[in-house]
Tab-separated table of C-alpha atoms in Angstrom:
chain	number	residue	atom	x	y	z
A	1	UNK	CA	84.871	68.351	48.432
A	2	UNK	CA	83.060	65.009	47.886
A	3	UNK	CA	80.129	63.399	49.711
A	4	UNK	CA	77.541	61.012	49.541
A	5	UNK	CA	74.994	61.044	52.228
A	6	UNK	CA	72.417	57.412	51.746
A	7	UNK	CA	70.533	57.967	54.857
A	8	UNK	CA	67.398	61.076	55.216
A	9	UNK	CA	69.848	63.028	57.379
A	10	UNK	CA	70.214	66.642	55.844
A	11	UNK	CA	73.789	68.071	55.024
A	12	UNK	CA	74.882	70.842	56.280
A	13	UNK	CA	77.906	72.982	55.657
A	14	UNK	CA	79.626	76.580	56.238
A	15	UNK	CA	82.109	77.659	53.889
A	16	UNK	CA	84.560	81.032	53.883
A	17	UNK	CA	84.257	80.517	49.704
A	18	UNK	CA	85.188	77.454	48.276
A	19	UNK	CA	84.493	74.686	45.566
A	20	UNK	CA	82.074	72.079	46.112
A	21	UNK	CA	83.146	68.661	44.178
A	22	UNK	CA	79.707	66.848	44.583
A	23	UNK	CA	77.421	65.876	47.006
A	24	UNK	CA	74.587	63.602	46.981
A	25	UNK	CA	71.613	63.631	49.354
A	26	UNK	CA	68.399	62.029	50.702
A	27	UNK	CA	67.376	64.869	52.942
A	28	UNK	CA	67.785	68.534	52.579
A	29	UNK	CA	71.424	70.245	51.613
A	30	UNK	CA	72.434	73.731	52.824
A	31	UNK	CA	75.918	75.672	51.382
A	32	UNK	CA	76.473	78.509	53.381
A	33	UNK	CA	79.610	80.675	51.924
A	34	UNK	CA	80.938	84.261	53.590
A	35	UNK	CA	81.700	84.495	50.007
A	36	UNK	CA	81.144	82.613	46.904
A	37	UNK	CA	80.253	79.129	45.943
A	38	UNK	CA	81.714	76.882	43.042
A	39	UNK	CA	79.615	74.181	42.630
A	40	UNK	CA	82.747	71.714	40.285
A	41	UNK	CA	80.608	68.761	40.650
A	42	UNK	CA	77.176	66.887	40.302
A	43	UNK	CA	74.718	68.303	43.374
A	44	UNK	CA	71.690	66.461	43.766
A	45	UNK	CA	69.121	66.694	46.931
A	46	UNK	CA	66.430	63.935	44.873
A	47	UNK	CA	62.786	65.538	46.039
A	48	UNK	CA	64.341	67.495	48.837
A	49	UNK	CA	65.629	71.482	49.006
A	50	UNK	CA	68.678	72.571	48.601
A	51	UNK	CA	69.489	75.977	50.056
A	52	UNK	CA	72.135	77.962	48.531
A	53	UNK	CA	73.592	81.057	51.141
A	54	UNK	CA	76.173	83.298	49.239
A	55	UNK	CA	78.027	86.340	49.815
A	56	UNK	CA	79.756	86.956	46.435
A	57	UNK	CA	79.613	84.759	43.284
A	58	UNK	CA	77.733	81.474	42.593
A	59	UNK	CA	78.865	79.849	40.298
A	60	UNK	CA	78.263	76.176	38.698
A	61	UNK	CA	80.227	73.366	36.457
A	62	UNK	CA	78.078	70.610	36.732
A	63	UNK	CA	74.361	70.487	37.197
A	64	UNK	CA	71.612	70.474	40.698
A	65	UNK	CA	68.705	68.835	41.151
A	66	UNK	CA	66.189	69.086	44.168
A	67	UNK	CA	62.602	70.009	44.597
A	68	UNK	CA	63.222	73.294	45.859
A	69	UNK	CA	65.561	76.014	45.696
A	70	UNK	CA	66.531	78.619	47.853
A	71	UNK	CA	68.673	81.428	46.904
A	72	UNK	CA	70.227	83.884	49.535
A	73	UNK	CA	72.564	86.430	50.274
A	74	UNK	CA	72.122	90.108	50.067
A	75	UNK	CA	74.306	91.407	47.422
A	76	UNK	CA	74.830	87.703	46.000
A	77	UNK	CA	75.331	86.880	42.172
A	78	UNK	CA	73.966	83.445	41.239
A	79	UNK	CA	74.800	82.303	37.713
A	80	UNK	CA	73.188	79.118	38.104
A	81	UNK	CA	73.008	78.331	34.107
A	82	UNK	CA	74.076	74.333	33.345
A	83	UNK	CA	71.373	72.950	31.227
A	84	UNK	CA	71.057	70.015	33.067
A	85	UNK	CA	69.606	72.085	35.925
A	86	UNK	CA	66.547	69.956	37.265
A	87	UNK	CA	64.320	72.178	39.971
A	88	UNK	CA	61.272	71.833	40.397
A	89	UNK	CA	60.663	75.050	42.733
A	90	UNK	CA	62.635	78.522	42.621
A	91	UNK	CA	62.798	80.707	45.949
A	92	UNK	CA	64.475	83.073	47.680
A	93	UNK	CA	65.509	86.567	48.585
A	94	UNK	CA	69.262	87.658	46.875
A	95	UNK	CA	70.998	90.363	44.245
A	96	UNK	CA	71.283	89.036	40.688
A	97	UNK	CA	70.239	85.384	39.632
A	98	UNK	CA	70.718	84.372	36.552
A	99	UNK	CA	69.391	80.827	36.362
A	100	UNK	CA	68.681	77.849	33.144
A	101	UNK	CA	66.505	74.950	33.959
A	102	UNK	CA	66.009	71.984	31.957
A	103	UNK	CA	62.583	71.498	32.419
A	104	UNK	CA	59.547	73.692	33.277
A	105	UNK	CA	60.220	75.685	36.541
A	106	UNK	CA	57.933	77.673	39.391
A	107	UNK	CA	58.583	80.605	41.247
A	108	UNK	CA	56.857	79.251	44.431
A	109	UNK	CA	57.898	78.786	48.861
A	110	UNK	CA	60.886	76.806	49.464
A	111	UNK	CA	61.275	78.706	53.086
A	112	UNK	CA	61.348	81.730	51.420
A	113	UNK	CA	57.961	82.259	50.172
A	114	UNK	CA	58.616	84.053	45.954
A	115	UNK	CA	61.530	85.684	44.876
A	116	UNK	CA	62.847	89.080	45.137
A	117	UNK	CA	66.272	89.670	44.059
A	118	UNK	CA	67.906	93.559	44.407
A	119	UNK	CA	69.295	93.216	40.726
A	120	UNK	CA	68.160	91.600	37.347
A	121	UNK	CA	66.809	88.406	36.884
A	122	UNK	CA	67.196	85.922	33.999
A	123	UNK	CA	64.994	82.933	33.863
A	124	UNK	CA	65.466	80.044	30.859
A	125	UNK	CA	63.712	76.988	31.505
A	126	UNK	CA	62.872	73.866	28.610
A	127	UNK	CA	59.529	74.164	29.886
A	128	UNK	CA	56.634	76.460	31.458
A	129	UNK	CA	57.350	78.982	33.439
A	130	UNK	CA	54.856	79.883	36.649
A	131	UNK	CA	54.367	81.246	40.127
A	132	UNK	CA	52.085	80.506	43.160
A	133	UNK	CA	54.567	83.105	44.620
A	134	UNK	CA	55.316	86.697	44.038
A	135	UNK	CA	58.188	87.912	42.304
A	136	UNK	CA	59.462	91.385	43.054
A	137	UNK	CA	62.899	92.337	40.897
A	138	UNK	CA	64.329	95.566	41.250
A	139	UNK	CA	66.270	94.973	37.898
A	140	UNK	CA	65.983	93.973	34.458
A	141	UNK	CA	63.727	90.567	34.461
A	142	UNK	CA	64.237	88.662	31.211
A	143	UNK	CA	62.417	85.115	30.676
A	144	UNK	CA	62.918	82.612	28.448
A	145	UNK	CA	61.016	79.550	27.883
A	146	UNK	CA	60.725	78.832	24.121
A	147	UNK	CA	58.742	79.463	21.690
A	148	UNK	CA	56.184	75.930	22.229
A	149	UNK	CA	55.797	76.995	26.646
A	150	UNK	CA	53.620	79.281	28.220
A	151	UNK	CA	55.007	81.833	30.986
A	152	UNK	CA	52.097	83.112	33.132
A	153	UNK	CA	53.150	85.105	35.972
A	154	UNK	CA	50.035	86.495	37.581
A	155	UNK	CA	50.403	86.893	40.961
A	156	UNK	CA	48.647	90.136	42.019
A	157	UNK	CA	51.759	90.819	44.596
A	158	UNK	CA	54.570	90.841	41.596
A	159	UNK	CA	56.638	94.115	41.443
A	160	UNK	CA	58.477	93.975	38.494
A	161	UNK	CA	61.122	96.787	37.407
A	162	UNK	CA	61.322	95.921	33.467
A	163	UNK	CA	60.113	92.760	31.844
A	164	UNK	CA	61.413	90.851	28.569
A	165	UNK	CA	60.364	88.096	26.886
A	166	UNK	CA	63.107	86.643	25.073
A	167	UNK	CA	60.873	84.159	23.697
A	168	UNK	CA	57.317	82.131	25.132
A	169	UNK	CA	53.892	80.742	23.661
A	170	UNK	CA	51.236	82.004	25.709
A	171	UNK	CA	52.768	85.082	28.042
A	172	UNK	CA	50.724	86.660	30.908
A	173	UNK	CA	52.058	89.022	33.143
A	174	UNK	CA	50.904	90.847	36.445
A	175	UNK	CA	52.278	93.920	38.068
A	176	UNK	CA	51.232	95.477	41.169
A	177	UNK	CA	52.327	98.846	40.133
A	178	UNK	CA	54.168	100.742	36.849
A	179	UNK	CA	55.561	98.023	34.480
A	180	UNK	CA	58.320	98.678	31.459
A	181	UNK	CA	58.119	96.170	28.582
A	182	UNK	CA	61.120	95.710	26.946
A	183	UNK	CA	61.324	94.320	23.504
A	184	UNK	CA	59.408	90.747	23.768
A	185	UNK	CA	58.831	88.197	20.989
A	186	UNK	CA	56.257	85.126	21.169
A	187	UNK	CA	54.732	82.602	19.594
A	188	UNK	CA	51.118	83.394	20.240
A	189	UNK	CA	49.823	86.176	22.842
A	190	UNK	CA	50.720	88.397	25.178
A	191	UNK	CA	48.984	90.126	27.737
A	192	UNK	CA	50.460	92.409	30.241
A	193	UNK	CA	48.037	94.194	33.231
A	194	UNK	CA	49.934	96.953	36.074
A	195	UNK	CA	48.526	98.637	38.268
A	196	UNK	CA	49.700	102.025	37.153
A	197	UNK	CA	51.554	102.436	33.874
A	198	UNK	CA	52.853	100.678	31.308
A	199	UNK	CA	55.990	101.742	29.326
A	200	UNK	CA	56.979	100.131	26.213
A	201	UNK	CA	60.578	100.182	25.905
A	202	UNK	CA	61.168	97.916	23.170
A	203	UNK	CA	59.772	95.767	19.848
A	204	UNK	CA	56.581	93.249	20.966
A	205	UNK	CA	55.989	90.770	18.467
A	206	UNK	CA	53.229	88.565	19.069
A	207	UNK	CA	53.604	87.214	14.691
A	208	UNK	CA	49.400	86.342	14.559
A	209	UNK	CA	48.660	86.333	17.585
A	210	UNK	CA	46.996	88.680	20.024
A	211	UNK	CA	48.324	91.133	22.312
A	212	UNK	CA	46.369	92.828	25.172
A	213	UNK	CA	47.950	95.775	27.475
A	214	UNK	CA	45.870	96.573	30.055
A	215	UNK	CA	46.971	99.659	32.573
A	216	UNK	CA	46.154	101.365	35.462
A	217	UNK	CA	47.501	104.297	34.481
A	218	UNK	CA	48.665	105.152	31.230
A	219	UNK	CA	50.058	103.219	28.454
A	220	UNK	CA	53.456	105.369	27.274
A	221	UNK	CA	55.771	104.744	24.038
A	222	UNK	CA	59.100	104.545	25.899
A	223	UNK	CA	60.979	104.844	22.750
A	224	UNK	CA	60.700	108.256	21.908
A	225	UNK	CA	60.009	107.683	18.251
A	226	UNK	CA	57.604	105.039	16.211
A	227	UNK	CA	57.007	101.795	18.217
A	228	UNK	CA	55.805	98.650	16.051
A	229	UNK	CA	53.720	96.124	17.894
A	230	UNK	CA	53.135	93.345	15.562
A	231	UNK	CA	50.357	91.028	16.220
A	232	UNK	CA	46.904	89.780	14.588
A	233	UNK	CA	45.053	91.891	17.254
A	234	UNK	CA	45.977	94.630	19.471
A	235	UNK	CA	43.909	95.557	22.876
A	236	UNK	CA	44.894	98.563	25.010
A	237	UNK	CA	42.834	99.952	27.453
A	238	UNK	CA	44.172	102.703	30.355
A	239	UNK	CA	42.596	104.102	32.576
A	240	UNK	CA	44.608	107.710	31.807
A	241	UNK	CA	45.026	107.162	28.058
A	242	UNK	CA	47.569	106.346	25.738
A	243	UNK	CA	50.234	108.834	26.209
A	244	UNK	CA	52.509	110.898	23.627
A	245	UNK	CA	54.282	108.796	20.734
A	246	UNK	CA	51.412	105.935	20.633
A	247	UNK	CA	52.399	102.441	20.408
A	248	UNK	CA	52.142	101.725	15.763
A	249	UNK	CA	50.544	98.428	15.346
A	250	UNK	CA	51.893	96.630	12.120
């Protein structure tokens, strides 16, 4: 299916699962699916929202543009990951997203105020990544914004299961409660504060640059053997210690 809309009127439709060829917009779009969504062609709401309602598995061939994007669907799977991706706003309340956008992206309210998804979440963007939002992931949350943009994701009501940084220049993290680190790399620092502990699951490599872990509980070696943190400096402060199997700094 094909449209062009050239008026402000928004476009609206309800799908049992079905392809979507290309639609063009100068007001809002909403795709509502009882089960998944193949977006096969060029979807592009200009500075409006789009609104993406799923029941099984999102899937895209060409790219979307809009503002804002909504994700939802409980139980949903959005692999959202054409390069030419162009959103200004991420949103929503769904399973598993796994989303690229070109440019710099923020987790922010488009309806939906954050974004909580029930499974993992995998965020690449060509730019910064940030939040005026919470985020709240009850899987695996991997970001990726290259090794020259800053992710800084410090809202005080993120809930984060597990966090990796696949890459990022300046990283900053904020978890309400008990946060696992998996293996992260950046370019410069890293600093990570929970509100109860942190667990280091994985290799952080910060090359010169600083890293600060700062808990409000205890800071635990998740590894179960010798943990490297490489960086130029390391701070770690908890309020109940570094646990068993300390974190090695090399």
């Amino acid at each position: 299916y094909s449209e062009t809309l050239s008026t402000g009127s928004d476009w609206n439709a309800t799908m049992p699962g079905a392809g979507i060829g290309g639609i063009t917009s100068l007001g809002n779009i909403t795709l509502t699916s009882a089960g998944g969504i193949a977006i096969n062609g060029i979807v592009n709401a200009g500075g409006n929202k789009l609104k993406l309602a799923g029941a099984g598995i999102v899937s895209q061939m060409a790219p979307i543009t809009a503002a804002g994007l909504e994700l939802l669907g409980t139980g949903a799977t959005y692999n959202l990951t054409n390069a030419g991706n162009a959103i200004t706003t991420l949103a929503g309340n769904t399973g598993t997203v796994n989303f690229t956008n070109g440019t710099g992206i923020g987790i922010g309210t488009v309806n939906t105020a954050g974004l909580a998804t029930s499974g993992d979440l995998t965020l690449n963007s060509g730019g910064a990544i940030t939040q005026t939002a919470p985020l709240q992931v009850g899987g695996a949350a991997t970001f990726d914004a290259g090794a020259t943009n800053d992710i800084t994701l410090t809202n005080a009501g993120n809930n984060f299961s597990s966090v990796g940084i696949t890459s990022g220049k300046n990283v900053s993290l904020t978890d309400t409660d008990a946060l696992a680190l998996n293996a992260s790399t950046v370019s410069n620092t890293l600093s990570a504060t929970a509100g109860g502990d942190i667990t280091l699951n994985g290799l952080v490599n910060a090359g010169t640059g600083n890293v600060a872990l700062k808990s409000g509980g205890a800071i635990i070696n998740g590894m179960g053997g010798a943990l490297s943190i490489s960086a130029g400096a390391l701070s770690a402060e908890a309020v109940n210690g570094i646990g068993s199997g300390d974190p090695l700094m090399t």
